[in-house]
Amino acid sequence: MWEQIRSNQRKSSILVVVMAFLLLAIGWFGGEGFYGPGGGTGGLIVASIVWIFLTLISYFSGDSIFLSISGARKIKREDHEVLWNVVEEMKIASGMARMPAVYIVDDPTPNAFATGRSPDKASVAVTTGLLERLTRSELQGVIAHEIGHIRNRDVLYMMMIGVMIGAIALLADIGVRMLFFGGRGRRRTSSEGGQAQAIIMIVSIVLMILAPIIAQIVYFAISRKREYLADASASQFTRYPEALASALEKISGSIRKPSKDAEKVNRIIAPSYIINPTLAARGNGEKANLFSTHPPTKERVRILRAMASGAGVGDYDVAFRQVTGNPVGVIPFRSLETAEKVEIKKPDEIPSEKHIDRVRQSTDAIWRLNKYTFIPCDCGTKLKVPPKLQGQRIMCPHCGGKHDVSSWL
Amino acid sequence: MGWVVLIVILVVIFLPLGWLIAIYNALVRLRNAVKNAFSQIDVQLKRRYDLIPNLVETVKGYAAHERETLEAVTKARQQAIDVSGLDSVKDRARVENMLTQTLKSLFAVSENYPDLKANENFLKLQEELTTTENKISFARQFYNDSVMELNNKTEMFPSNIIAGMFSFKQAEFFEVEEEAERKAPEVKF
C-alpha cells in the first residue's frame, strides 16, 4: 500500500521536472525567437516568474480558491452527522493522522471532490445531491475514493501539474500574440545568423502550438491513472468494492446537462470530481480519449465488480488487467509484492435507512449552514426559522403554540 | 592513492552503518504505528461502552419484554470492560466480538418496534453505534495491516537481524473469530 504511494511520488516528480523543462523551453525559445539572440534569458526569466507566481498561489491558497469557486460550505459534526461519521471512518481506515475538513455543496447533481496540498490539510466536499441519493455504504465508497486521492497525494501533484499547464498555456498565448502584434520591430534583421534565427523562430512557433496540447495529454493520462488508483484504494479501505461501483453508477446515471454558470465552474473543478460532470453530460462517460480526465465510468464499474478474489489493491490490479486487457496493470509492481490477502467484507446494512431521511438530513444541513434556528414544537412539528426573525415570538402554523426564537439558539 | 584508500574505508564503514540506521528506524516507525493503531481501536471501544447504557434505556422504554436481549448486551458490555485493562489482545478481541454480536441482535429485535424506530433519540443512537462499530472494524483493519507489516519486517532477512539485536517483538493480531461471527449469541438465565 505505502510502497505504491512512494512509487507514485517518484513518477510524479519526474513528470513535474519534464513539464518544467517544457515550460522553460517555451520561455527561452520564445524570447530568442521574438527578440533575437540574447532574448532567451529574458524569456526564461518571464517564464520562471509566471510559473513561480502561479505555483505559490495554488500551493498556499489553491484549496480555498477551489472550495469557494465550487460554493462549498464547511460543516461541523452536528450539521450532518452521517457524512461526518463516514469521513471519520475512512480517516481511520486509511490511517490518516488528522480528520479532513468536511464541506457540503448545495447542488442537486451528485458529486464529490477532495482538495488540500497534504493529508494534514485536506478537505473533502460532497454535494447535497450525493447525500440524498447514496446509501450509507455507497457514500462510504465515494468518501474512500476521495480519501484515496488525499493519501496518494494526488491533489498536490495534480495541482502542481495543472499550474504548469496553465503557465505553459499562458506563455504560449503571450507568444502567439507577440507574433502577430508586437515584438516584430525589435527583431534583428541582419543577414548573418538569419538562418539560425529563422530556425529558432520556427521551433518556438511549433513549441507554442504543441506544448500546451502535449502538456494536457500528459496531464489527462496521469489523471486517469490516478482515478484507477483512488478506486483501488477505496476498495482496500472499505473492503467492499461493490459499494463504490453502485455509487458510480448512480452518480453517472443522474448527471444532467449543467447550466451555463455551472459549466464555467466545471471547467476548473471538473477534473477533481469523482465523475467528470461535463463529460458525463455529453455522454462521454463510456469511452475515454486522450483528453479525458477520468476513465470511462462503465469501465471503472466493471473493474470493481470483477474483483472476485479480494478487496485489496492487488486484487484490483488483477481485475483491471482482466477487464481492460492491458497487460501492464495499474498498480506499481513493488506494492503488489507485499500485498497480502484482503478479504471482501459486506457491511451491515441499516435496515431502517430511507431516502426521505437522507433528504431531510441534507436539507437540514443546508438550513443550519444558512443560520436557521430549529425549534421543535410540542405538536411534533419542527419549525425552521430564518435568522432575520431572531429575537421575535412566532407561532407554530400547525397548533398555534408560541415560541421565543432566541431561546432556541 | 592514499585518498582512494581513505574513501574506500569510509564507504565500507558508513554504507552498512547508514543501512543499519535506516532499517532500525523503519522498525521503530512500524512499532509506533502498531501502538498508535491499537490506541485508535481502544478509543472506539471505550466510546461503545459509553453509548450502550443509553441505548439500553431507550430500547427498554419501548420494548421492555426484550429483557433477555437487553441483559445480554449489558452483560457483554460489563465483561468487555472487565478485560479492557488486560494486555492480551486475543482475550479482548474475544469479548469485544461477543459484544458486537449481542448489539447486532438488539438492533435486529428493534426492527419489530415501529414506535422505537421512529424515536429520534433511538435513530441518533443507532447512527452513533453504527459508526462506532464501523470505526472499530476499520481501526482493527488498519491495526492488523500494521501488525502484518511489522511482523514481516521482524521475520524477513535482513531486517530480522536488526530486529533480533534490538529485540523488536512481533505484535498480536486483533482477530474476528469466525466462530463468534457465525454463532448467534447464547443467552442463558
XYZ file of C-alpha atoms in Angstrom:
598
model
C 0.000 0.000 0.000
C 2.520 2.575 1.101
C 5.046 1.395 -1.491
C 2.554 2.375 -4.120
C 2.293 5.901 -2.789
C 6.053 6.337 -2.782
C 6.404 4.998 -6.296
C 3.692 7.396 -7.415
C 5.514 10.275 -5.844
C 8.696 9.458 -7.728
C 6.908 9.237 -11.063
C 5.065 12.443 -10.437
C 8.269 14.278 -9.571
C 9.747 13.170 -12.887
C 6.685 14.455 -14.659
C 6.901 17.782 -12.852
C 10.535 18.138 -13.922
C 9.712 17.305 -17.559
C 6.908 19.835 -17.556
C 9.200 22.423 -16.018
C 11.673 21.883 -18.856
C 8.905 22.288 -21.382
C 7.879 25.489 -19.708
C 11.405 26.901 -19.596
C 11.995 25.821 -23.197
C 8.979 27.829 -24.249
C 10.334 30.793 -22.357
C 13.787 30.548 -23.887
C 12.744 29.833 -27.455
C 10.054 32.434 -27.231
C 12.484 35.119 -26.085
C 15.158 34.049 -28.525
C 12.728 33.791 -31.405
C 10.993 37.089 -30.957
C 13.679 39.326 -29.522
C 16.673 37.935 -31.369
C 19.826 36.355 -29.860
C 20.099 37.094 -26.173
C 16.367 37.429 -25.798
C 16.228 33.885 -24.446
C 17.388 34.942 -20.992
C 14.563 37.417 -20.705
C 12.142 34.740 -21.852
C 13.480 32.347 -19.240
C 13.011 34.934 -16.528
C 9.456 35.706 -17.601
C 8.605 32.005 -17.754
C 10.055 31.359 -14.294
C 8.263 34.306 -12.742
C 4.904 33.265 -14.175
C 5.442 29.716 -13.018
C 6.641 30.556 -9.507
C 3.874 33.076 -9.033
C 1.133 30.647 -10.062
C 2.677 27.835 -8.035
C 2.839 29.903 -4.857
C -0.757 30.997 -5.236
C -2.028 27.498 -5.814
C 0.149 25.973 -3.108
C -0.941 28.325 -0.375
C -4.486 29.140 -1.331
C -5.363 26.704 -4.084
C -7.737 24.730 -1.891
C -9.583 27.743 -0.537
C -9.965 29.255 -4.016
C -11.170 25.908 -5.218
C -13.680 25.450 -2.412
C -15.065 28.937 -2.810
C -15.481 28.593 -6.583
C -17.447 25.410 -6.087
C -19.634 27.052 -3.439
C -18.689 24.510 -0.784
C -19.624 25.271 2.841
C -17.678 23.892 5.752
C -19.731 21.836 8.181
C -19.430 20.748 11.788
C -20.378 17.324 13.085
C -23.875 18.447 14.169
C -24.681 19.759 10.700
C -24.623 16.339 9.073
C -23.688 13.525 11.403
C -23.784 10.670 8.908
C -21.427 12.428 6.487
C -19.082 13.414 9.296
C -19.062 9.881 10.681
C -18.393 8.319 7.292
C -15.453 10.655 6.698
C -14.120 9.807 10.138
C -14.483 6.086 9.436
C -12.460 6.405 6.246
C -9.893 8.549 8.005
C -9.397 5.661 10.431
C -9.394 3.007 7.706
C -6.703 4.875 5.775
C -4.615 5.552 8.873
C -4.630 9.303 8.324
C -3.387 11.272 11.297
C -5.856 14.106 11.091
C -9.521 14.459 10.271
C -10.016 16.268 6.948
C -12.309 19.296 6.834
C -15.774 18.359 5.575
C -17.725 20.502 3.117
C -21.179 20.384 1.574
C -22.071 21.896 -1.799
C -25.735 22.781 -2.211
C -26.204 21.189 -5.624
C -28.731 18.542 -6.692
C -26.180 16.905 -9.003
C -24.473 14.107 -7.084
C -20.711 14.537 -6.966
C -17.728 14.770 -4.634
C -14.156 16.026 -4.613
C -11.123 16.296 -2.383
C -8.593 19.078 -2.119
C -5.676 20.209 0.034
C -1.942 20.025 -0.506
C -1.179 17.371 2.133
C -3.051 14.769 4.190
C -2.859 17.148 7.151
C -4.500 19.975 5.271
C -7.085 18.038 3.356
C -10.724 18.783 2.660
C -13.489 16.559 1.330
C -16.573 18.042 -0.290
C -19.803 16.372 -1.367
C -22.971 17.739 -2.937
C -26.403 17.525 -1.318
C -27.500 15.513 -4.350
C -24.938 12.873 -3.445
C -26.072 12.738 0.170
C -29.661 12.255 -0.895
C -29.116 9.536 -3.457
C -26.494 7.264 -1.952
C -26.919 4.737 0.821
C -24.545 4.910 3.736
C -22.217 2.252 2.363
C -22.191 3.853 -1.105
C -21.327 7.167 0.488
C -18.543 5.357 2.282
C -17.203 4.112 -1.063
C -17.178 7.620 -2.527
C -15.518 9.151 0.523
C -12.961 6.319 0.484
C -12.153 7.209 -3.139
C -11.594 10.840 -2.148
C -9.507 9.874 0.880
C -7.572 7.653 -1.539
C -6.744 10.749 -3.601
C -5.583 12.509 -0.463
C -3.463 9.585 0.758
C -1.896 9.088 -2.648
C -1.013 12.800 -2.679
C -2.867 13.207 -5.939
C -4.238 16.586 -5.036
C -0.863 18.269 -4.644
C 0.647 16.824 -7.793
C -2.344 17.369 -9.970
C -2.415 20.935 -8.718
C 1.277 21.488 -9.420
C 0.975 19.960 -12.866
C -2.236 21.833 -13.510
C -0.472 25.084 -12.666
C 2.339 24.197 -15.027
C -0.149 23.602 -17.815
C -1.741 26.924 -17.025
C 1.647 28.637 -17.184
C 2.523 26.927 -20.460
C -0.797 27.910 -21.975
C -0.381 31.470 -20.756
C 3.130 31.817 -22.177
C 2.132 30.234 -25.459
C -0.732 32.680 -25.616
C 1.565 35.652 -24.987
C 3.965 34.306 -27.588
C 1.291 33.944 -30.226
C 0.055 37.463 -29.539
C 3.571 38.845 -29.845
C 3.989 37.020 -33.096
C 1.053 38.846 -34.587
C 1.006 42.203 -32.889
C 4.331 43.152 -31.403
C 7.947 42.264 -30.977
C 8.475 42.156 -34.714
C 10.007 45.596 -34.991
C 12.636 44.861 -32.425
C 13.747 41.704 -34.127
C 17.172 41.856 -35.689
C 17.012 41.614 -39.453
C 20.706 41.498 -40.422
C 21.521 38.773 -42.894
C 24.244 36.949 -40.914
C 22.760 34.491 -38.457
C 19.453 34.975 -40.135
C 19.152 31.327 -40.879
C 19.742 30.249 -37.277
C 17.303 32.900 -36.251
C 14.707 31.510 -38.627
C 15.145 28.002 -37.240
C 14.745 29.229 -33.684
C 11.712 31.143 -34.789
C 10.134 28.049 -36.296
C 10.977 25.922 -33.257
C 9.394 28.479 -30.984
C 6.229 28.660 -33.051
C 5.949 24.870 -33.118
C 6.566 24.748 -29.359
C 3.894 27.329 -28.695
C 1.363 25.380 -30.634
C 2.298 21.890 -29.486
C 3.417 22.372 -25.885
C 0.010 23.179 -24.424
C -1.513 20.197 -26.208
C 1.241 17.787 -25.149
C 1.079 19.044 -21.590
C -2.670 18.485 -21.493
C -2.459 14.991 -22.911
C 0.163 14.022 -20.330
C -1.897 15.601 -17.575
C -5.024 13.727 -18.575
C -3.204 10.413 -18.854
C -1.814 10.825 -15.336
C -5.191 11.952 -14.087
C -6.904 8.830 -15.457
C -4.325 6.571 -13.883
C -4.813 8.264 -10.542
C -8.543 7.735 -10.742
C -7.958 3.990 -11.052
C -5.565 4.112 -8.120
C -8.065 6.001 -5.994
C -10.697 3.378 -6.864
C -8.252 0.654 -5.820
C -7.527 2.461 -2.543
C -11.239 2.924 -1.912
C -11.783 -0.792 -2.248
C -8.857 -1.523 0.042
C -10.152 0.869 2.701
C -13.794 -0.218 2.650
C -13.121 -3.886 1.797
C -16.260 -3.700 -0.283
C -15.782 -2.706 -3.957
C -19.465 -3.120 -4.802
C -20.387 -0.017 -2.781
C -18.232 2.265 -4.925
C -19.372 0.512 -8.108
C -23.039 1.119 -7.434
C -22.314 4.667 -6.256
C -20.508 5.408 -9.530
C -23.455 4.057 -11.468
C -25.894 6.179 -9.532
C -23.779 9.303 -9.941
C -23.160 8.917 -13.650
C -26.779 7.974 -14.242
C -28.126 11.142 -12.717
C -25.830 13.794 -14.104
C -27.752 16.094 -16.376
C -26.520 18.799 -18.669
C -25.168 21.559 -16.447
C -26.338 25.154 -16.755
C -24.115 27.828 -18.367
C -22.838 29.043 -14.993
C -22.214 25.545 -13.778
C -20.328 24.845 -16.984
C -17.904 27.676 -16.227
C -17.296 26.375 -12.731
C -16.973 22.874 -14.065
C -14.118 23.730 -16.397
C -11.981 24.420 -13.353
C -13.269 21.831 -10.933
C -14.414 19.057 -13.267
C -11.151 17.096 -13.253
C -11.299 16.822 -9.460
C -14.804 15.462 -9.153
C -15.291 11.749 -8.678
C -17.034 11.747 -12.055
C -16.347 14.485 -14.566
C -19.741 16.217 -14.852
C -19.197 17.977 -18.192
C -18.118 14.804 -19.929
C -20.764 12.634 -18.332
C -23.448 15.047 -19.529
C -22.168 14.822 -23.070
C -22.409 11.065 -22.926
C -18.649 10.710 -22.857
C -18.698 8.559 -19.778
C -18.390 5.441 -21.876
C -15.268 5.959 -23.869
C -12.056 7.609 -22.800
C -9.957 9.572 -25.238
C -6.684 11.460 -24.914
C -8.493 14.408 -23.402
C -10.481 12.603 -20.733
C -9.646 13.406 -17.134
C -11.424 10.287 -15.913
C -11.539 6.724 -17.196
C -14.921 5.718 -18.591
C -17.314 5.144 -15.704
C -18.618 1.883 -17.138
C -15.108 0.504 -17.178
C -14.445 1.620 -13.620
C -17.622 -0.129 -12.508
C -16.770 -3.291 -14.441
C -13.315 -3.443 -12.856
C -14.726 -3.023 -9.348
C -17.326 -5.727 -9.991
C -14.687 -8.073 -11.409
C -12.814 -8.091 -8.106
C -13.668 -11.626 -7.150
C -10.552 -12.697 -5.280
C -10.470 -9.960 -2.661
C -10.711 -6.248 -1.955
C -7.027 -5.287 -1.904
C -5.092 -3.159 -4.385
C -3.556 -6.357 -5.748
C -6.991 -7.772 -6.470
C -7.906 -4.515 -8.174
C -4.875 -4.898 -10.405
C -5.934 -8.403 -11.432
C -9.448 -7.196 -12.218
C -8.062 -4.196 -14.112
C -5.974 -6.386 -16.375
C -8.835 -8.745 -16.914
C -11.336 -6.035 -17.864
C -9.144 -3.691 -19.906
C -6.895 -6.334 -21.457
C -3.980 -4.089 -20.510
C -1.147 -6.451 -19.510
C 0.782 -3.828 -17.539
C -1.829 -3.206 -14.880
C -2.269 -0.016 -12.955
C -0.677 -0.678 -9.579
C 3.107 -0.307 -9.349
C 4.828 -3.687 -9.219
C 6.510 -3.257 -5.859
C 3.318 -2.711 -3.952
C 1.955 -5.984 -5.329
C 4.882 -7.972 -3.982
C 3.988 -7.131 -0.423
C 0.234 -7.098 -0.887
C -1.412 -9.546 1.469
C -4.732 -11.271 1.155
C -7.562 -8.842 1.712
C -11.000 -10.313 2.037
C -14.158 -8.710 0.769
C -16.494 -7.853 3.603
C -20.068 -6.836 3.124
C -21.021 -4.137 5.600
C -24.154 -4.481 7.686
C -26.999 -2.694 6.021
C -29.001 -0.350 8.171
C -32.499 -1.699 7.642
C -34.302 1.476 8.559
C -32.329 3.672 6.164
C -34.752 5.570 3.974
C -34.430 8.018 1.099
C -36.725 10.514 2.815
C -34.483 10.560 5.900
C -31.428 11.260 3.783
C -33.193 14.131 2.035
C -34.249 15.525 5.408
C -30.723 15.280 6.794
C -29.112 17.032 3.858
C -31.689 19.820 3.667
C -31.418 20.274 7.434
C -27.663 20.660 6.986
C -28.222 23.455 4.474
C -30.778 25.161 6.760
C -28.245 25.069 9.568
C -25.465 26.408 7.360
C -27.783 29.280 6.487
C -28.137 30.013 10.213
C -31.756 28.924 10.524
C -32.951 28.136 14.022
C -34.623 24.780 14.647
C -37.487 24.843 17.104
C -39.208 21.564 17.989
C -42.844 22.352 18.742
C -44.806 20.268 21.225
C -47.187 19.191 18.465
C -44.354 17.353 16.703
C -43.634 19.992 14.078
C -40.072 21.155 13.659
C -40.004 24.859 12.885
C -37.147 26.208 10.800
C -36.837 29.896 11.482
C -34.805 32.253 9.278
C -32.124 34.335 11.021
C -33.980 37.615 10.464
C -36.719 36.517 12.891
C -34.144 36.230 15.654
C -35.457 37.532 18.975
C -39.116 37.548 17.913
C -42.061 35.468 19.006
C -43.502 33.208 16.360
C -46.496 30.964 16.119
C -46.467 27.319 15.120
C -48.516 27.024 11.901
C -49.916 23.672 12.992
C -51.017 24.055 16.583
C -50.679 27.773 17.176
C -48.191 27.355 20.027
C -45.950 30.348 20.688
C -42.167 30.156 20.653
C -39.414 32.621 21.500
C -36.895 32.376 18.691
C -33.849 33.410 20.702
C -34.451 30.822 23.402
C -33.646 28.007 20.999
C -30.365 29.335 19.701
C 46.442 6.754 -3.826
C 46.046 7.436 -0.135
C 42.841 9.296 -0.849
C 41.319 6.373 -2.654
C 42.052 4.043 0.265
C 40.549 6.510 2.684
C 37.390 6.840 0.612
C 37.062 3.064 0.288
C 37.431 2.661 4.054
C 34.854 5.351 4.699
C 32.410 3.761 2.274
C 32.931 0.331 3.804
C 32.227 1.692 7.263
C 29.485 4.188 6.609
C 27.407 2.443 3.993
C 26.430 -0.503 6.223
C 26.007 1.881 9.133
C 23.582 4.049 7.189
C 21.744 0.951 6.079
C 21.535 -0.306 9.660
C 20.158 3.009 10.844
C 17.572 3.027 8.078
C 16.292 -0.441 8.974
C 16.294 0.334 12.689
C 14.285 3.495 12.098
C 11.838 1.665 9.859
C 11.277 -0.881 12.640
C 10.716 1.824 15.217
C 8.294 3.567 12.893
C 6.336 0.355 12.419
C 6.259 -0.391 16.134
C 4.892 3.074 16.824
C 2.372 2.678 14.031
C 1.108 -0.531 15.631
C 0.873 1.137 19.024
C -0.926 4.101 17.578
C -3.293 1.892 15.588
C -4.194 -0.021 18.718
C -4.998 3.135 20.614
C -7.381 4.012 17.786
C -9.259 0.768 18.437
C -9.231 1.479 22.139
C -10.802 4.907 21.733
C -13.681 3.427 19.748
C -14.214 0.541 22.163
C -14.493 2.998 25.041
C -16.927 5.066 23.028
C -19.050 1.964 22.599
C -19.085 1.255 26.342
C -20.350 4.799 26.878
C -23.130 4.537 24.320
C -24.609 1.233 25.393
C -26.340 2.194 28.704
C -28.146 4.992 26.894
C -29.239 2.639 24.140
C -30.451 0.022 26.609
C -32.506 2.654 28.441
C -34.102 3.902 25.239
C -34.990 0.435 23.993
C -36.380 -0.536 27.414
C -38.935 2.242 27.143
C -40.440 0.724 24.019
C -39.596 -2.949 24.153
C -39.471 -3.863 27.803
C -40.142 -7.539 27.252
C -36.992 -7.985 25.179
C -35.375 -8.328 28.578
C -33.115 -11.202 27.588
C -31.536 -9.382 24.694
C -31.099 -6.236 26.753
C -29.483 -8.106 29.608
C -27.179 -9.942 27.226
C -25.955 -6.610 25.923
C -25.415 -5.210 29.400
C -23.594 -8.352 30.478
C -21.366 -8.443 27.412
C -20.513 -4.782 27.954
C -19.532 -5.409 31.566
C -17.385 -8.363 30.528
C -15.658 -6.257 27.905
C -14.939 -3.504 30.412
C -13.576 -6.074 32.864
C -10.931 -7.338 30.458
C -10.189 -3.951 28.878
C -7.308 -3.476 31.294
C -5.607 -6.668 30.133
C -2.695 -6.671 27.758
C -3.765 -9.753 25.844
C -5.123 -8.596 22.522
C -6.617 -12.025 21.951
C -8.766 -12.028 25.077
C -10.005 -8.556 24.412
C -10.850 -9.410 20.820
C -12.932 -12.356 22.003
C -15.172 -10.418 24.401
C -15.454 -7.418 22.120
C -16.649 -9.661 19.313
C -19.248 -11.074 21.657
C -20.445 -7.582 22.467
C -20.716 -6.831 18.732
C -22.917 -9.887 18.294
C -25.281 -9.025 21.121
C -25.641 -5.484 19.789
C -26.477 -6.848 16.366
C -29.256 -8.960 17.787
C -30.545 -5.990 19.763
C -30.848 -3.936 16.577
C -32.436 -6.868 14.790
C -35.047 -7.114 17.556
C -35.733 -3.358 17.453
C -36.906 -3.760 13.871
C -40.136 -5.178 15.294
C -40.994 -1.970 17.124
C -42.118 0.798 14.748
C -42.510 3.312 17.582
C -38.986 2.703 18.725
C -37.677 3.078 15.192
C -39.431 6.424 14.877
C -37.882 7.697 18.099
C -35.387 10.429 17.288
C -33.155 9.547 20.180
C -33.039 5.926 19.062
C -32.196 6.903 15.488
C -29.373 9.078 16.775
C -28.048 6.251 18.914
C -28.362 3.821 16.043
C -26.237 6.055 13.793
C -23.772 6.598 16.633
C -23.408 2.877 17.254
C -23.259 2.033 13.558
C -20.412 4.456 13.071
C -18.665 3.261 16.221
C -18.944 -0.356 15.057
C -17.571 0.675 11.663
C -14.760 2.622 13.260
C -13.857 -0.356 15.421
C -13.708 -2.604 12.393
C -11.735 -0.108 10.281
C -9.352 0.629 13.132
C -8.872 -3.107 13.576
C -8.297 -3.488 9.857
C -5.616 -0.814 9.913
C -4.115 -2.233 13.098
C -3.881 -5.711 11.597
C -2.272 -4.333 8.434
C 0.302 -2.536 10.572
C 0.919 -5.671 12.630
C 1.389 -7.661 9.442
C 3.969 -5.165 8.192
C 5.849 -5.179 11.495
C 5.820 -8.957 11.761
C 7.016 -9.346 8.185
C 9.881 -6.979 8.851
C 10.932 -8.819 12.002
C 10.915 -12.140 10.149
C 12.400 -11.253 6.806
C 16.078 -11.087 6.026
C 17.999 -8.825 6.566
C 15.808 -6.735 8.843
C 15.274 -9.750 11.149
C 18.911 -9.473 12.280
C 18.438 -5.939 13.466
C 15.047 -6.779 14.935
C 16.732 -9.566 16.896
C 19.604 -7.350 18.020
C 17.301 -4.714 19.455
C 14.622 -7.225 20.483
C 11.713 -5.975 18.423
C 8.798 -8.238 19.257
C 6.068 -9.494 16.983
C 2.674 -7.976 17.630
C -0.607 -9.819 18.104
C -3.433 -9.592 15.567
C -6.823 -8.337 16.680
C -8.859 -11.105 15.135
C -12.505 -11.514 14.441
C -13.220 -15.051 15.496
C -15.076 -16.928 12.843
C -16.872 -18.912 15.486
C -18.223 -15.883 17.279
C -19.126 -14.299 13.980
C -21.308 -17.161 12.848
C -22.962 -18.366 16.015
C -25.852 -16.395 17.383
C -25.112 -15.342 20.949
C -26.253 -17.802 23.553
C -28.212 -16.249 26.316
C -28.965 -18.221 29.446
C -30.557 -17.035 32.633
